[in-house]
Amino acid sequence: MPADAVAARAAELRALIAHHDERYHALGEPEIPDADYDALVRELRSIEADRPDLVTVDSPTQRVGAAPTGAFAPVTHRVPLLSLDNAMDEAELRAWGERLERLLDRAADDDAPVRYACELKIDGIAVALSYVDGVLVQAATRGDGRVGEDITANVRTIGDVPGSLAVPLPGRLEVRGEVYLPLDAFAALNAAQDAAGERRYANPRNTAAGSLRQKDASVTASRGLRFWSYQVAAADGAPDLRSHSEALAWLGGLGFPVNPELRVLEGIDAVAAFCDHWVRHRHDLPYEIDGVVVKLDELAPRDRLGSTARAPRWAVAFKLPPEERTTRLLRIEVSVGRTGRATPFAVLEPVTVGGSTVEMATLHNAEQVALKDVRPGDTVVVRKAGDVIPEVVGPVLPARPAGAAAWVFPAACPRCGGPLVRPEGAGNHHCTNEACPARAEGWIVHFASRGAMDIEGFGEERVRLFVDLGLLHDPADVYSLDLERIRTLEGFGEVSVRNLAAAIDASRGRPLANLLVGLNVRHLGPATAQLLARRFGHLDRLAAASEEELAAIDGVGPVIASTVAGFFRSEVARDLLERFRAAGLNFAGPETAEVPPLLAGMTVVVTGAIPGMRREEVEAAITTRGGTSPGSVSRRTSVLVVGDDPGASKLTKARELGVPVIDAAGFAALLETGAVPDVGAS
Ligand code: IVH
């Protein structure tokens, strides 16, 4: 880039960042996700690093946030609230650690390795709490780090925040921490919004911010906010605290909530492993995190290390992959599912969100499209949290192209051309054509899916092709599929046809519960299917059961009883069952003998394949015996089972933590006896 273009870009970035700072800090209504904001700041920083002449005193790289709006009374912080520098990946984390250890004059292989306090980076709102003689007198937002806003009345409604301390403490105490909205409270708020036909809240963080900025504290009180403390900023009457972890323990004793995932770890390798753990397990938590904050545990050297204008050198934020990004909404299409329901979805310019590429996202129904006011051509915020289906949160209105028109729900089914109708009072449009091929396709794809008959090779595209060719009309057709015909189709070689045949064959023996799920009976999900399979022991007995008999079962409500009984009385069901029987499908339920809880309280992690057992069977063998089987090794792991083709990282981790390791034979013994056998696998 020519020099003046670089200068112009720096100026543009500054203006953009200032605008987004104001939206975020002052108005509490960010337009773009944090990850997009961070990208702007990083770009500006990298320009300024190359061209120090372009750094201005008021550059956002030198500041923490935006000045308050004046809606709440200003509060000048006695000790400024700094921000944190980010480490975007392990290499940046290690670079930070090396620099810190160098500044501390401590070599990596020193006898006294550096101790790091590692905490979750809670995705909420920073607040500063002031106590005088043990009583909460003021709560303030961060604002621009120097001056925040007085939100005392609102913070007083948060049950986690002590109004007075558990132990008398004379003088001033200032505690900082994060106010956040747990996921269940967020879901409940959105359920209420749905019920009221109102727009959904975008994410827990923004909702927490909005909740804290209510003029009426009773609204704040109704939101279910929580608090974790993470810093003592000032304390007149504190004992001699030598480390951050001691300070947090002391706060805990005063009645402040301290996050239980805090770990003090020695050396940066252990820190990197901790961060990696949370990259994979962030969704195991009942609240959102966006990183791990790593702090030098020892307090004495902190002053010497000091801070830059915006962040201390003794701490860093390891960022997890962002779960929200912006991208372009290319168009809105409609898909028709196995019940005929027509669901609009967004076709997006591909973007990496939550660690995977997203090119499509559901828009739920016509009402949500209207409430969100997303239009083709818009720049939109896309969110993907864990296994949740990616979602379009809303448009970035200032970026809307001139003339972008609101989207109109199509009148005709994209698959069969039949009318798409939304009955009065219903939430969704439906294709009214009972014979719409989209229904059969949806059902067959569901029948072949993992939770049902688990038949490899029956993805949407293939099933659509087979339905279009008239080879499939319903799931039972799968077992009389004309493989000779398929062999002649373009793109189907000898191998793929053989694989298809083998996959179909293998599915004949699937457990009864899986077959029940595949039947696509409304309300008959995996849990009820398990229950019914165990209870009746055979498909014929279940099919013959009366509605009353079904309703009498503990765990089966009247609605399920009626739909299940209704289904088995239908012509469609009778016909299917006979063809399934003829195809040799397994109709028998599992043995009902109770399995003793030999593994109660144990955490058994498995890596690699256990000969003769499917992945689900391995897991079920553990969970039916009362154990848990998470996806990674931690301090809490009781034993690691190493099968064929194991992953190296779990084994390394287990050795590091001294977790016992057994092989497949040892696993068999464990299931048999509940005791970890003394056979080391290496
Ligand atoms: S320590 C000088 N610890 O992250 C140290 N911050 O980007 C300041 N945050 O403003 C913060 N969890 O709102 C710290 N365990 C934690 C945190 C945490 C979330 C937030 C906080 C801060 C921002 C920094």
Coordinates of C-alpha atoms in Angstrom, one line a residue, residues 52-463:
P52 CA 5.1 4.8 14.7
D53 CA 4.7 8.3 13.1
L54 CA 1.0 7.5 12.6
V55 CA 0.3 6.9 16.3
T56 CA -1.8 9.7 17.7
V57 CA -2.3 10.4 21.4
D58 CA -6.0 9.8 21.1
S59 CA -5.6 6.6 19.1
P60 CA -8.0 3.9 20.4
T61 CA -5.0 1.6 20.7
Q62 CA -3.9 3.9 23.6
R63 CA -7.3 3.8 25.3
V64 CA -9.6 1.3 27.0
G65 CA -13.1 2.2 25.9
A66 CA -15.5 5.0 25.2
A67 CA -16.5 7.8 27.6
P68 CA -19.9 7.4 29.4
T69 CA -23.1 8.8 27.9
G70 CA -24.4 10.8 30.8
A71 CA -27.5 8.6 31.2
F72 CA -26.1 7.6 34.7
A73 CA -24.1 9.7 37.1
P74 CA -20.3 9.6 36.3
V75 CA -18.0 7.8 38.7
T76 CA -14.2 8.5 38.6
H77 CA -12.4 5.3 39.3
R78 CA -9.7 5.7 42.0
V79 CA -7.6 3.0 40.2
P80 CA -8.3 2.9 36.5
L81 CA -9.9 -0.2 35.1
L82 CA -7.5 -1.5 32.5
S83 CA -8.2 -3.8 29.6
L84 CA -6.2 -6.9 28.7
D85 CA -3.9 -7.6 25.8
N86 CA -5.1 -10.6 23.7
A87 CA -3.3 -13.8 22.7
M88 CA -5.1 -15.1 19.7
D89 CA -3.5 -18.5 19.7
E90 CA -1.0 -20.7 21.5
A91 CA 2.0 -19.1 19.9
E92 CA 1.0 -15.6 21.1
L93 CA 0.3 -17.0 24.6
R94 CA 3.8 -18.6 24.7
A95 CA 5.4 -15.4 23.4
W96 CA 3.7 -13.5 26.2
G97 CA 4.8 -16.0 28.7
E98 CA 8.4 -15.9 27.5
R99 CA 8.5 -12.2 27.6
L100 CA 7.1 -12.2 31.1
E101 CA 9.5 -14.8 32.3
R102 CA 12.4 -12.7 30.8
L103 CA 11.1 -9.6 32.5
L104 CA 11.0 -11.5 35.7
D105 CA 14.4 -12.7 35.0
R106 CA 13.3 -16.3 35.4
A107 CA 14.5 -18.9 32.9
A108 CA 12.0 -21.6 31.7
D109 CA 13.9 -24.4 33.4
D110 CA 14.4 -22.5 36.6
D111 CA 13.8 -24.4 39.8
A112 CA 11.0 -22.1 40.8
P113 CA 8.8 -22.1 37.7
V114 CA 6.5 -19.1 37.3
R115 CA 3.0 -19.7 38.8
Y116 CA 0.1 -18.5 36.7
A117 CA -3.4 -17.9 38.0
C118 CA -5.7 -19.1 35.1
E119 CA -9.3 -18.0 35.1
L120 CA -12.2 -18.1 32.7
K121 CA -12.8 -14.9 30.8
I122 CA -16.4 -14.4 31.5
D123 CA -18.3 -12.9 28.6
G124 CA -20.1 -10.2 30.6
I125 CA -19.8 -6.7 31.8
A126 CA -17.0 -5.5 34.1
V127 CA -18.1 -3.7 37.2
A128 CA -16.3 -2.1 40.1
L129 CA -17.9 -2.5 43.6
S130 CA -16.9 -0.1 46.4
Y131 CA -17.5 -1.0 50.1
V132 CA -17.0 1.2 53.1
D133 CA -16.8 -0.5 56.5
G134 CA -18.2 -3.6 54.9
V135 CA -21.2 -2.1 53.2
L136 CA -21.7 -1.8 49.4
V137 CA -21.8 2.0 48.7
Q138 CA -21.3 2.1 45.0
A139 CA -21.2 0.0 41.8
A140 CA -19.8 1.4 38.6
T141 CA -19.3 0.3 35.0
R142 CA -15.9 0.5 33.4
G143 CA -16.7 3.3 31.0
D144 CA -13.5 4.5 29.4
G145 CA -11.5 2.9 32.2
R146 CA -11.1 6.2 34.1
V147 CA -14.7 7.4 34.4
G148 CA -17.6 4.9 34.5
E149 CA -21.2 5.2 35.3
D150 CA -23.0 4.8 38.6
I151 CA -25.2 1.7 38.4
T152 CA -25.5 1.0 42.2
A153 CA -29.2 0.6 42.3
N154 CA -29.2 -2.0 39.5
V155 CA -26.3 -3.9 40.9
R156 CA -27.9 -4.1 44.3
T157 CA -30.6 -6.3 42.8
I158 CA -28.0 -9.0 41.9
G159 CA -28.2 -11.7 44.5
D160 CA -24.6 -12.8 44.1
V161 CA -23.3 -9.3 45.0
P162 CA -23.0 -9.0 48.8
G163 CA -24.8 -5.9 50.1
S164 CA -22.7 -6.2 53.2
L165 CA -19.7 -8.4 53.8
A166 CA -19.8 -11.8 55.6
V167 CA -17.0 -10.6 57.9
P168 CA -16.6 -7.0 59.3
L169 CA -14.0 -5.1 57.4
P170 CA -13.1 -1.5 58.3
G171 CA -12.2 1.0 55.7
R172 CA -12.5 0.9 51.9
L173 CA -12.6 -2.2 49.7
E174 CA -12.9 -2.1 45.9
V175 CA -13.6 -5.4 44.2
R176 CA -13.9 -5.9 40.5
G177 CA -15.6 -8.6 38.6
E178 CA -17.9 -9.6 35.8
V179 CA -21.7 -9.4 35.8
Y180 CA -23.1 -12.0 33.4
L181 CA -26.3 -13.7 32.3
P182 CA -26.4 -17.5 32.7
L183 CA -27.5 -19.4 29.6
D184 CA -30.7 -20.7 31.3
A185 CA -31.8 -17.2 32.2
F186 CA -31.0 -16.0 28.7
A187 CA -33.1 -18.9 27.2
A188 CA -36.0 -18.1 29.5
L189 CA -35.9 -14.4 28.5
N190 CA -36.0 -15.4 24.8
A191 CA -38.8 -17.9 25.4
A192 CA -40.8 -15.1 26.9
Q193 CA -39.9 -12.9 23.9
D194 CA -41.0 -15.7 21.5
A195 CA -44.3 -16.1 23.4
A196 CA -44.9 -12.4 23.1
G197 CA -44.0 -12.3 19.4
E198 CA -41.1 -10.0 20.3
R199 CA -37.6 -9.9 18.8
R200 CA -35.2 -12.3 20.5
Y201 CA -32.2 -11.0 22.4
A202 CA -29.0 -11.4 20.5
N203 CA -26.7 -12.9 23.0
P204 CA -26.2 -13.2 26.8
R205 CA -23.5 -10.5 27.0
N206 CA -25.5 -7.8 25.3
T207 CA -28.6 -8.7 27.2
A208 CA -26.6 -8.4 30.5
A209 CA -25.3 -5.0 29.4
G210 CA -28.8 -3.8 28.5
S211 CA -30.1 -5.2 31.8
L212 CA -27.5 -3.3 33.8
R213 CA -28.5 -0.1 32.1
Q214 CA -32.1 -0.1 33.0
K215 CA -33.5 3.1 34.5
D216 CA -35.9 0.9 36.5
A217 CA -33.9 -1.4 38.8
S218 CA -36.9 -3.8 39.1
V219 CA -36.4 -4.7 35.4
T220 CA -32.7 -5.5 36.2
A221 CA -33.9 -7.6 39.1
S222 CA -36.1 -9.7 36.9
R223 CA -33.3 -10.7 34.5
G224 CA -31.4 -13.2 36.6
L225 CA -28.0 -11.6 36.4
R226 CA -25.1 -13.2 38.3
F227 CA -21.6 -12.1 39.3
W228 CA -18.0 -13.5 39.6
S229 CA -15.3 -11.5 41.3
Y230 CA -11.8 -11.5 39.8
Q231 CA -9.8 -8.7 41.3
V232 CA -9.1 -6.8 44.5
A233 CA -8.4 -3.2 43.4
A234 CA -8.0 -1.6 46.8
A235 CA -8.4 -2.9 50.3
D236 CA -7.6 -0.9 53.5
G237 CA -8.2 -3.8 55.9
A238 CA -6.8 -6.7 53.8
P239 CA -4.4 -9.2 55.4
D240 CA -1.0 -9.5 53.8
L241 CA -1.9 -11.0 50.4
R242 CA 1.0 -12.3 48.5
S243 CA -0.7 -13.9 45.5
H244 CA -3.7 -13.3 43.3
S245 CA -5.1 -16.7 44.2
E246 CA -4.8 -15.8 47.9
A247 CA -6.6 -12.6 47.2
L248 CA -9.5 -14.5 45.5
A249 CA -9.7 -17.0 48.4
W250 CA -9.9 -14.0 50.8
L251 CA -12.7 -12.5 48.6
G252 CA -14.5 -15.9 48.8
G253 CA -14.3 -15.7 52.6
L254 CA -15.9 -12.2 52.5
G255 CA -18.9 -13.6 50.6
F256 CA -17.9 -12.8 47.0
P257 CA -18.5 -15.5 44.4
V258 CA -15.2 -16.7 43.0
N259 CA -15.3 -18.9 39.9
P260 CA -14.4 -22.5 40.8
E261 CA -12.5 -23.1 37.6
L262 CA -9.5 -21.0 38.8
R263 CA -6.3 -23.0 38.6
V264 CA -2.8 -22.0 39.6
L265 CA -0.5 -23.6 37.1
E266 CA 3.3 -23.8 36.9
G267 CA 4.9 -22.9 33.6
I268 CA 3.4 -21.9 30.3
D269 CA 3.0 -25.5 29.1
A270 CA 0.4 -26.2 31.7
V271 CA -1.3 -22.9 30.9
A272 CA -1.5 -23.8 27.2
A273 CA -3.1 -27.1 28.1
F274 CA -5.6 -25.4 30.3
C275 CA -6.5 -23.0 27.5
D276 CA -6.8 -25.9 25.1
H277 CA -9.1 -27.6 27.4
W278 CA -11.5 -24.6 27.4
V279 CA -11.4 -24.3 23.7
R280 CA -13.0 -27.7 23.6
H281 CA -15.2 -27.5 26.7
R282 CA -16.5 -23.9 26.7
H283 CA -20.0 -25.2 26.1
D284 CA -19.9 -27.5 29.1
L285 CA -20.4 -24.4 31.2
P286 CA -23.8 -22.9 32.1
Y287 CA -22.6 -19.4 31.0
E288 CA -20.6 -18.0 28.2
I289 CA -16.8 -17.4 28.2
D290 CA -14.8 -15.8 25.5
G291 CA -11.3 -16.8 26.7
V292 CA -9.0 -17.6 29.5
V293 CA -7.4 -14.8 31.6
V294 CA -3.8 -15.7 32.6
K295 CA -2.3 -13.7 35.4
L296 CA 1.0 -13.8 37.1
D297 CA -0.1 -15.2 40.5
E298 CA 2.6 -13.6 42.6
L299 CA 1.6 -10.0 43.4
A300 CA 5.0 -8.4 44.4
P301 CA 6.4 -8.2 40.8
R302 CA 3.3 -6.7 39.3
D303 CA 4.2 -3.1 40.1
R304 CA 7.6 -3.5 38.6
L305 CA 6.2 -5.0 35.4
G306 CA 3.7 -2.2 35.1
S307 CA 1.2 -1.5 32.4
T308 CA 0.9 0.0 29.0
A309 CA -1.7 2.7 28.6
R310 CA -4.4 0.2 28.3
A311 CA -3.3 -3.2 29.7
P312 CA -1.1 -4.6 32.4
R313 CA 2.0 -6.7 31.4
W314 CA 1.3 -9.3 34.1
A315 CA -1.9 -10.6 32.5
V316 CA -3.1 -11.7 29.1
A317 CA -6.4 -12.8 27.6
F318 CA -6.2 -16.0 25.6
K319 CA -9.1 -15.6 23.2
L320 CA -11.3 -18.5 22.2
P321 CA -12.4 -18.7 18.5
P322 CA -15.2 -16.1 18.1
E323 CA -18.8 -17.3 18.0
E324 CA -20.1 -14.2 16.3
R325 CA -18.9 -12.7 13.1
T326 CA -20.4 -10.5 10.3
T327 CA -20.9 -11.6 6.8
R328 CA -23.1 -10.9 3.8
L329 CA -26.6 -12.3 3.5
L330 CA -26.6 -13.4 -0.2
R331 CA -30.2 -14.5 -0.3
I332 CA -33.0 -16.1 1.7
E333 CA -34.3 -19.6 0.6
V334 CA -36.9 -21.9 2.0
S335 CA -36.5 -25.6 2.8
V336 CA -39.3 -28.0 3.3
G337 CA -38.9 -30.7 6.0
R338 CA -40.3 -34.1 6.7
T339 CA -43.5 -32.7 8.1
G340 CA -44.0 -30.3 5.2
R341 CA -42.9 -27.4 7.4
A342 CA -41.3 -24.6 5.3
T343 CA -38.3 -23.0 7.0
P344 CA -36.6 -19.9 5.7
F345 CA -32.8 -20.0 5.8
A346 CA -30.1 -17.5 5.0
V347 CA -27.5 -18.3 2.3
L348 CA -24.4 -16.5 3.5
E349 CA -21.0 -15.6 2.2
P350 CA -18.9 -18.3 3.9
V351 CA -17.4 -17.1 7.2
T352 CA -15.6 -18.9 10.0
V353 CA -17.6 -18.8 13.3
G354 CA -17.1 -20.8 16.4
G355 CA -14.3 -22.7 14.7
S356 CA -16.2 -23.9 11.6
T357 CA -17.3 -22.4 8.3
V358 CA -20.8 -21.2 8.1
E359 CA -22.6 -20.7 4.8
M360 CA -26.2 -21.2 5.8
A361 CA -28.2 -20.3 8.9
T362 CA -31.7 -20.9 9.9
L363 CA -34.2 -18.0 10.1
H364 CA -36.9 -20.1 11.8
N365 CA -40.0 -18.6 10.3
A366 CA -41.6 -15.6 8.6
E367 CA -42.1 -13.8 11.8
Q368 CA -38.5 -14.0 12.9
V369 CA -37.3 -12.7 9.5
A370 CA -39.7 -9.8 9.9
L371 CA -38.7 -9.2 13.5
K372 CA -35.0 -9.4 12.7
D373 CA -35.6 -7.3 9.6
V374 CA -32.8 -9.0 7.7
R375 CA -32.8 -8.4 4.0
P376 CA -30.9 -9.9 1.1
G377 CA -27.8 -7.9 0.6
D378 CA -27.5 -7.0 4.3
T379 CA -24.3 -7.4 6.3
V380 CA -25.5 -9.6 9.1
V381 CA -24.2 -10.8 12.5
V382 CA -24.0 -14.6 12.5
R383 CA -23.7 -16.6 15.7
K384 CA -22.8 -20.2 16.3
A385 CA -22.5 -21.4 19.8
G386 CA -21.4 -25.0 20.2
D387 CA -23.5 -27.5 18.4
V388 CA -26.3 -25.0 18.1
I389 CA -27.4 -24.5 14.5
P390 CA -25.9 -21.2 13.2
E391 CA -28.2 -18.3 13.6
V392 CA -28.5 -14.9 12.0
V393 CA -28.7 -12.5 14.9
G394 CA -29.6 -9.3 13.0
P395 CA -28.5 -6.8 10.3
V396 CA -25.8 -4.2 10.7
L397 CA -28.1 -1.4 9.7
P398 CA -25.6 1.3 8.9
A399 CA -24.1 -1.2 6.3
R400 CA -27.5 -1.8 4.5
P401 CA -27.3 -1.2 0.8
A402 CA -29.6 1.5 -0.5
G403 CA -32.8 0.0 -1.9
A404 CA -32.5 -3.3 -0.1
A405 CA -36.1 -4.6 -0.1
A406 CA -37.7 -6.6 2.7
W407 CA -38.0 -10.3 2.0
V408 CA -41.4 -11.8 1.2
F409 CA -42.2 -15.5 2.0
P410 CA -42.7 -17.4 -1.3
A411 CA -46.2 -18.5 -2.1
A412 CA -45.1 -21.8 -3.8
C413 CA -43.2 -24.8 -2.4
P414 CA -39.6 -24.7 -3.9
R415 CA -39.7 -28.5 -4.2
C416 CA -43.1 -29.4 -5.7
G417 CA -44.6 -26.0 -6.6
G418 CA -47.6 -26.6 -4.3
P419 CA -49.0 -23.8 -2.2
L420 CA -47.2 -22.8 1.0
V421 CA -49.8 -21.9 3.5
R422 CA -49.7 -20.5 7.0
P423 CA -52.9 -21.2 8.8
E424 CA -54.4 -18.5 11.0
G425 CA -52.5 -18.3 14.3
A426 CA -49.8 -20.8 13.3
G427 CA -46.1 -20.0 13.5
N428 CA -45.0 -21.7 10.4
H429 CA -45.8 -22.1 6.7
H430 CA -46.4 -25.6 5.4
C431 CA -46.4 -27.2 2.0
T432 CA -49.9 -28.7 1.8
N433 CA -49.0 -31.3 -0.8
E434 CA -49.0 -34.6 1.1
A435 CA -47.1 -36.1 -1.8
C436 CA -44.4 -33.4 -1.8
P437 CA -41.1 -35.2 -2.4
A438 CA -39.5 -33.0 0.2
R439 CA -41.5 -34.8 2.9
A440 CA -40.3 -38.3 1.8
E441 CA -36.8 -37.0 1.5
G442 CA -36.8 -35.5 4.9
W443 CA -38.2 -38.7 6.4
I444 CA -35.7 -40.9 4.7
V445 CA -32.7 -38.7 5.7
H446 CA -34.0 -38.7 9.3
F447 CA -34.5 -42.5 9.2
A448 CA -30.9 -42.9 8.0
S449 CA -29.5 -40.4 10.5
R450 CA -27.1 -41.2 13.4
G451 CA -29.7 -41.1 16.1
A452 CA -32.0 -43.5 14.1
M453 CA -30.8 -46.3 11.8
D454 CA -27.4 -44.7 11.2
I455 CA -27.0 -45.7 7.5
E456 CA -23.9 -44.2 6.0
G457 CA -24.3 -42.7 2.5
F458 CA -27.9 -41.4 2.8
G459 CA -27.2 -37.7 3.0
E460 CA -29.6 -35.1 1.7
E461 CA -28.2 -34.9 -1.8
R462 CA -28.3 -38.7 -2.5
V463 CA -31.7 -39.2 -1.0

